[in-house]
């Protein structure tokens, strides 16, 4: 059924060339969404690109040569993908993907164990390099047969087209994105949640562009010394023995705060951070901007949208120091206002460490390869699903406890029966 439907779409597109270029792309995306349940990655391609670009083709020997040189190429039917640059980012693990070098991964995309999301399949198309010459049945690796081959040889499918055609994206990637996203209107929300592998350019000015980027290690370099200084300072203040809680209500029953309470207050700050992290991610970063507000869309894109659009843009993953210091200063002032100086300061120092740990974990979840079965592995799986398929759940980064608490955990894979 899925194949039939896709074929119809191809014919329709071919019969209506040129018209409504942008609309076509969007329509095609919608069509692909509807076909997302179809089992072959092949179905994606024709609907996406109305004008077929000339596709490169590779002989089995050529592909073998590249594999022997260490490249990681896989195929979906006859379509070839060079995943060499992606293998270490593969959410399901690098080894899993490397073990399939040279093979047809159509079945693996469907799982079990994992049914890859619509966005994961679109992601794959970014690595399309061309087609395998001749009959794909003569596989690159002996014995790797392909159940979906009938589709590949269907003449109605036409030439294999490259899905990701940057010229036909809704934005012009050669220009700064910041001024374009607001124009996307109601298309923004879908667009921003379709991740791409390319880096983002936000500003015209090279200087401002450079200032808008942050290397991951600037976070510990800037904030850990401050956290240590504050910890030392407030520990000493507590040690002087003059700090008491609740003095504003009563002097008789106020509670002494000796230095022995320091670890508890510090841990309280760490714990409170995890809640703040959850609340900010859920209610601020994932606030849906009104489609008619150019500037709110822009704001959303700067705050978090860009990270969903380009999850592997490492220069835009951690918080830049300037906006971070505004948020951090806010929490500092707030805690100092509601608690005695040394108490609020100690809780703050713990929260600051929580923030640093959060940003480092977030970076690691995107670029690290935690061992299967480890805590970080489960966090990574959780976060990858947040990015690729369940953007309205799975908001915890450094812990999932608040997702448990607020019932926003991403459901475990149910291994649906294959058709
Ligand atoms: Zn995978
Ligand atoms: Zn992320
Ligand atoms: Zn998010």
Coordinates of C-alpha atoms in Angstrom, one line a residue, residues 15-379:
X15 CA 2.6 16.1 -13.6
X16 CA 2.8 19.4 -11.7
X17 CA 6.4 20.5 -12.2
X18 CA 7.6 23.9 -11.1
X19 CA 4.5 25.3 -9.6
X20 CA 4.4 26.4 -6.0
X21 CA 8.0 25.4 -5.3
X22 CA 8.0 26.0 -1.6
X23 CA 4.5 24.7 -1.2
X24 CA 5.6 21.6 -3.0
X25 CA 8.3 20.9 -0.6
X26 CA 6.1 21.3 2.4
X27 CA 3.4 19.2 0.8
X28 CA 5.9 16.6 0.1
X29 CA 7.0 16.6 3.7
X30 CA 3.5 16.2 4.7
X31 CA 3.1 13.3 2.4
X32 CA 6.2 11.7 3.8
X33 CA 4.9 12.1 7.3
X34 CA 1.8 10.2 6.2
X35 CA 4.0 7.5 4.8
X36 CA 6.2 7.2 7.8
X37 CA 4.8 3.9 8.7
X38 CA 5.7 2.4 5.4
X39 CA 8.5 0.0 5.8
X40 CA 11.1 1.0 3.2
X41 CA 13.4 4.0 3.3
X42 CA 12.9 4.1 -0.5
X43 CA 9.5 5.6 -0.1
X44 CA 11.0 8.8 1.1
X45 CA 12.9 10.0 -1.8
X46 CA 10.6 10.5 -4.8
X47 CA 8.0 12.7 -3.0
X48 CA 10.6 15.1 -1.7
X49 CA 12.4 16.4 -4.7
X50 CA 10.3 17.4 -7.7
X51 CA 13.3 17.8 -10.0
X52 CA 15.7 14.9 -10.2
X53 CA 19.3 15.8 -9.8
X54 CA 21.8 13.6 -11.7
X55 CA 22.6 10.8 -9.3
X56 CA 26.1 9.3 -9.1
X57 CA 26.3 5.6 -9.4
X58 CA 28.9 3.2 -7.9
X59 CA 29.9 -0.2 -8.9
X60 CA 30.1 -2.9 -6.3
X61 CA 33.9 -2.8 -6.7
X62 CA 34.0 0.9 -6.1
X63 CA 32.0 0.6 -3.0
X64 CA 34.2 -2.3 -1.8
X65 CA 37.2 -0.2 -2.3
X66 CA 35.8 2.5 -0.1
X67 CA 34.8 0.1 2.5
X68 CA 38.3 -1.4 2.5
X69 CA 39.7 2.1 3.0
X70 CA 37.6 2.4 6.2
X71 CA 34.6 4.3 5.0
X72 CA 31.2 3.3 6.4
X73 CA 28.8 3.0 3.5
X74 CA 25.4 1.3 3.9
X75 CA 22.6 1.0 1.5
X76 CA 18.8 1.0 1.4
X77 CA 18.1 -1.2 -1.6
X78 CA 20.2 0.4 -4.3
X79 CA 20.6 3.8 -2.5
X80 CA 24.0 4.3 -1.1
X81 CA 24.8 6.3 2.0
X82 CA 28.2 7.4 3.3
X83 CA 27.9 7.4 7.1
X84 CA 31.6 7.6 7.8
X85 CA 31.2 11.0 9.4
X86 CA 28.1 10.0 11.3
X87 CA 29.0 6.6 12.8
X88 CA 30.3 7.9 16.0
X89 CA 27.2 10.0 16.5
X90 CA 24.8 7.1 15.8
X91 CA 22.4 7.1 18.8
X92 CA 22.1 3.3 18.7
X93 CA 25.9 3.0 19.0
X94 CA 28.8 3.2 16.7
X95 CA 29.6 -0.6 16.7
X96 CA 26.0 -1.4 15.6
X97 CA 26.3 0.8 12.6
X98 CA 29.9 -0.2 11.7
X99 CA 28.9 -3.8 11.8
X100 CA 26.5 -3.1 9.0
X101 CA 29.0 -1.4 6.7
X102 CA 28.3 -2.5 3.2
X103 CA 25.0 -4.0 4.0
X104 CA 21.4 -3.2 3.3
X105 CA 19.9 -1.5 6.4
X106 CA 16.3 -1.3 5.3
X107 CA 15.2 -3.9 7.8
X108 CA 17.4 -2.5 10.6
X109 CA 15.7 0.9 10.1
X110 CA 12.4 -0.7 10.9
X111 CA 13.6 -2.8 13.8
X112 CA 13.2 -4.5 16.1
X113 CA 14.9 -3.6 18.3
X114 CA 14.4 0.0 17.2
X115 CA 12.0 1.5 14.7
X116 CA 13.8 4.6 13.5
X117 CA 11.7 7.7 13.6
X118 CA 10.6 9.7 10.6
X119 CA 13.3 12.3 11.4
X120 CA 15.9 9.6 11.6
X121 CA 15.1 8.5 8.1
X122 CA 15.2 12.0 6.8
X123 CA 18.5 12.4 8.7
X124 CA 19.9 9.4 6.8
X125 CA 19.0 11.0 3.4
X126 CA 21.5 13.7 4.2
X127 CA 24.3 11.1 3.6
X128 CA 23.0 9.9 0.3
X129 CA 25.8 9.7 -2.2
X130 CA 24.4 7.8 -5.2
X131 CA 23.1 4.4 -6.3
X132 CA 24.6 1.0 -6.6
X133 CA 25.1 0.0 -10.2
X134 CA 23.3 -3.0 -11.6
X135 CA 21.1 -5.4 -9.7
X136 CA 21.2 -4.6 -6.0
X137 CA 20.6 -8.2 -5.4
X138 CA 24.2 -8.8 -6.1
X139 CA 24.9 -7.2 -2.8
X140 CA 28.1 -5.5 -1.7
X141 CA 28.5 -8.1 0.9
X142 CA 27.8 -11.7 0.1
X143 CA 24.5 -12.9 1.2
X144 CA 23.0 -9.6 2.3
X145 CA 19.8 -10.0 0.5
X146 CA 17.0 -7.5 0.4
X147 CA 13.3 -8.2 0.8
X148 CA 12.4 -4.7 -0.6
X149 CA 14.1 -5.2 -3.9
X150 CA 10.9 -5.4 -5.9
X151 CA 10.4 -1.7 -5.1
X152 CA 13.8 -0.7 -6.3
X153 CA 13.3 -2.1 -9.7
X154 CA 9.8 -0.6 -10.1
X155 CA 10.2 1.7 -13.1
X156 CA 7.5 4.0 -11.8
X157 CA 9.8 5.0 -9.0
X158 CA 12.0 6.7 -11.6
X159 CA 15.5 7.7 -11.0
X160 CA 16.6 7.6 -7.4
X161 CA 16.4 11.1 -6.2
X162 CA 18.3 12.9 -3.5
X163 CA 15.9 13.7 -0.7
X164 CA 17.7 16.5 0.9
X165 CA 17.8 19.3 -1.5
X166 CA 19.0 22.3 0.3
X167 CA 17.9 24.7 -2.4
X168 CA 14.4 23.7 -1.8
X169 CA 14.4 23.9 2.0
X170 CA 12.1 26.5 3.5
X171 CA 15.1 28.7 4.4
X172 CA 18.1 29.8 2.4
X173 CA 21.0 28.1 4.2
X174 CA 23.6 30.4 2.5
X175 CA 22.1 33.3 4.4
X176 CA 21.9 33.9 8.2
X177 CA 18.9 32.0 9.6
X178 CA 17.9 34.4 12.3
X179 CA 16.1 36.8 10.0
X180 CA 14.4 34.0 8.1
X181 CA 12.9 31.8 10.7
X182 CA 10.2 34.4 11.7
X183 CA 8.8 34.3 8.2
X184 CA 8.1 30.5 8.4
X185 CA 5.0 31.3 10.4
X186 CA 3.0 28.1 11.0
X187 CA 5.6 26.0 9.2
X188 CA 8.2 26.9 11.8
X189 CA 7.2 24.4 14.4
X190 CA 7.5 21.4 12.0
X191 CA 10.6 22.8 10.3
X192 CA 12.5 23.4 13.5
X193 CA 11.8 19.8 14.7
X194 CA 13.3 18.3 11.6
X195 CA 17.0 18.0 12.5
X196 CA 19.7 18.5 9.9
X197 CA 23.4 17.7 10.1
X198 CA 24.7 21.1 8.9
X199 CA 25.9 23.9 11.2
X200 CA 23.8 27.0 11.7
X201 CA 24.7 30.5 10.7
X202 CA 22.7 33.0 12.7
X203 CA 24.0 36.5 12.0
X204 CA 25.4 38.5 9.1
X205 CA 28.3 39.9 11.1
X206 CA 31.3 37.6 11.5
X207 CA 32.0 39.1 14.9
X208 CA 28.5 38.7 16.3
X209 CA 28.4 35.2 14.7
X210 CA 31.7 34.3 16.5
X211 CA 30.4 35.7 19.8
X212 CA 27.2 33.7 19.5
X213 CA 29.2 30.5 19.5
X214 CA 30.5 28.7 22.6
X215 CA 33.0 25.9 23.0
X216 CA 31.9 23.4 25.6
X217 CA 34.9 23.8 27.9
X218 CA 34.2 27.5 28.4
X219 CA 31.4 26.4 30.7
X220 CA 33.6 24.7 33.4
X221 CA 36.4 27.2 32.9
X222 CA 34.1 30.1 33.7
X223 CA 31.8 28.7 36.3
X224 CA 33.7 26.1 38.3
X225 CA 36.2 28.7 39.7
X226 CA 33.2 30.9 40.7
X227 CA 31.4 27.9 42.3
X228 CA 34.6 27.0 44.2
X229 CA 35.1 30.5 45.4
X230 CA 31.5 30.9 46.6
X231 CA 31.6 27.5 48.3
X232 CA 34.8 28.5 50.2
X233 CA 33.5 31.9 51.1
X234 CA 30.1 30.8 52.4
X235 CA 31.6 27.8 54.2
X236 CA 33.8 30.2 56.1
X237 CA 30.8 32.5 56.8
X238 CA 28.9 29.5 58.2
X239 CA 31.9 28.5 60.3
X240 CA 31.9 31.8 62.1
X241 CA 28.7 30.6 63.8
X242 CA 26.6 33.7 63.4
X243 CA 24.2 32.5 60.7
X244 CA 20.7 31.6 61.8
X245 CA 17.5 30.7 59.8
X246 CA 14.1 32.3 60.4
X247 CA 15.4 35.3 62.3
X248 CA 12.9 37.5 60.5
X249 CA 10.0 35.7 62.3
X250 CA 11.5 35.0 65.7
X251 CA 14.8 35.5 67.4
X252 CA 14.0 32.9 70.1
X253 CA 13.4 29.9 67.9
X254 CA 15.7 30.7 65.0
X255 CA 17.8 27.8 63.8
X256 CA 21.6 27.9 64.0
X257 CA 23.4 27.2 60.7
X258 CA 26.8 25.9 61.6
X259 CA 29.3 24.8 58.9
X260 CA 28.1 21.2 59.2
X261 CA 25.0 22.1 57.3
X262 CA 27.1 23.1 54.3
X263 CA 27.0 19.7 52.5
X264 CA 23.3 19.5 52.9
X265 CA 22.6 22.9 51.6
X266 CA 25.0 22.4 48.7
X267 CA 23.3 19.1 47.8
X268 CA 19.9 20.9 48.0
X269 CA 21.2 23.4 45.5
X270 CA 22.3 20.6 43.1
X271 CA 18.9 18.9 43.5
X272 CA 17.0 22.1 42.9
X273 CA 18.9 22.7 39.8
X274 CA 17.6 19.5 38.3
X275 CA 14.1 20.8 38.7
X276 CA 15.0 24.2 37.2
X277 CA 16.6 22.4 34.3
X278 CA 13.4 20.5 33.7
X279 CA 11.1 23.5 34.1
X280 CA 13.2 25.8 31.8
X281 CA 13.5 23.1 29.1
X282 CA 9.8 22.2 29.2
X283 CA 8.1 25.6 29.7
X284 CA 10.5 28.1 28.3
X285 CA 12.5 26.3 25.6
X286 CA 9.5 24.3 24.4
X287 CA 7.0 27.1 24.5
X288 CA 5.4 27.1 21.1
X289 CA 5.8 30.6 19.6
X290 CA 2.6 32.0 18.0
X291 CA 2.9 31.5 14.3
X292 CA 2.2 35.1 13.5
X293 CA 4.9 36.5 15.8
X294 CA 8.0 37.1 13.8
X295 CA 10.1 38.0 16.9
X296 CA 8.8 35.3 19.2
X297 CA 9.7 32.7 16.6
X298 CA 13.1 34.3 16.4
X299 CA 13.5 34.2 20.1
X300 CA 12.5 30.6 20.3
X301 CA 15.0 29.8 17.6
X302 CA 17.8 31.5 19.4
X303 CA 17.0 30.0 22.7
X304 CA 16.4 26.4 21.8
X305 CA 15.0 26.0 18.2
X306 CA 18.5 26.1 16.7
X307 CA 19.6 23.2 18.9
X308 CA 16.7 21.1 17.7
X309 CA 17.4 22.1 14.0
X310 CA 21.1 21.4 14.2
X311 CA 21.6 19.0 17.2
X312 CA 25.2 18.3 16.1
X313 CA 26.3 21.9 15.8
X314 CA 28.8 21.7 18.7
X315 CA 29.4 25.4 18.8
X316 CA 25.8 26.1 19.8
X317 CA 25.1 23.4 22.3
X318 CA 26.1 24.8 25.7
X319 CA 24.9 28.1 27.1
X320 CA 27.0 31.1 26.0
X321 CA 28.5 32.8 29.0
X322 CA 26.7 36.2 28.6
X323 CA 23.1 35.0 28.6
X324 CA 24.0 32.3 31.2
X325 CA 25.4 34.9 33.5
X326 CA 22.1 36.8 33.3
X327 CA 20.1 33.7 34.3
X328 CA 22.7 32.8 37.0
X329 CA 22.6 36.3 38.4
X330 CA 18.9 36.2 38.6
X331 CA 19.0 33.0 40.7
X332 CA 21.7 34.4 42.9
X333 CA 19.8 37.5 43.7
X334 CA 16.6 35.5 44.3
X335 CA 18.2 33.1 46.7
X336 CA 20.0 35.8 48.5
X337 CA 16.8 37.6 49.0
X338 CA 14.8 34.7 50.4
X339 CA 17.5 33.1 52.5
X340 CA 20.2 34.4 54.9
X341 CA 23.3 35.3 52.9
X342 CA 25.4 32.3 53.6
X343 CA 22.5 29.8 53.3
X344 CA 21.3 31.2 50.0
X345 CA 24.8 31.5 48.8
X346 CA 25.6 27.8 49.5
X347 CA 22.4 26.6 47.9
X348 CA 23.3 28.8 44.9
X349 CA 26.8 27.3 44.7
X350 CA 25.3 23.8 44.6
X351 CA 22.9 24.9 41.9
X352 CA 25.7 26.4 39.9
X353 CA 27.6 23.1 40.0
X354 CA 24.3 21.4 38.9
X355 CA 24.2 23.7 35.9
X356 CA 27.8 22.9 34.9
X357 CA 27.2 19.2 35.2
X358 CA 24.0 19.6 33.2
X359 CA 25.7 21.4 30.3
X360 CA 28.5 18.9 30.3
X361 CA 26.1 15.9 30.3
X362 CA 24.1 17.5 27.5
X363 CA 27.2 17.9 25.4
X364 CA 28.3 14.4 26.2
X365 CA 24.8 13.0 25.3
X366 CA 25.2 14.5 21.8
X367 CA 28.9 13.7 21.1
X368 CA 29.8 10.9 23.5
X369 CA 29.4 7.1 23.2
X370 CA 28.3 5.9 26.6
X371 CA 28.5 2.1 27.2
X372 CA 25.4 0.2 26.6
X373 CA 23.5 -0.4 29.8
X374 CA 25.1 2.6 31.7
X375 CA 23.2 5.4 33.2
X376 CA 24.5 7.9 30.6
X377 CA 23.4 5.4 27.8
X378 CA 19.9 5.5 29.0
X379 CA 20.0 9.3 29.3

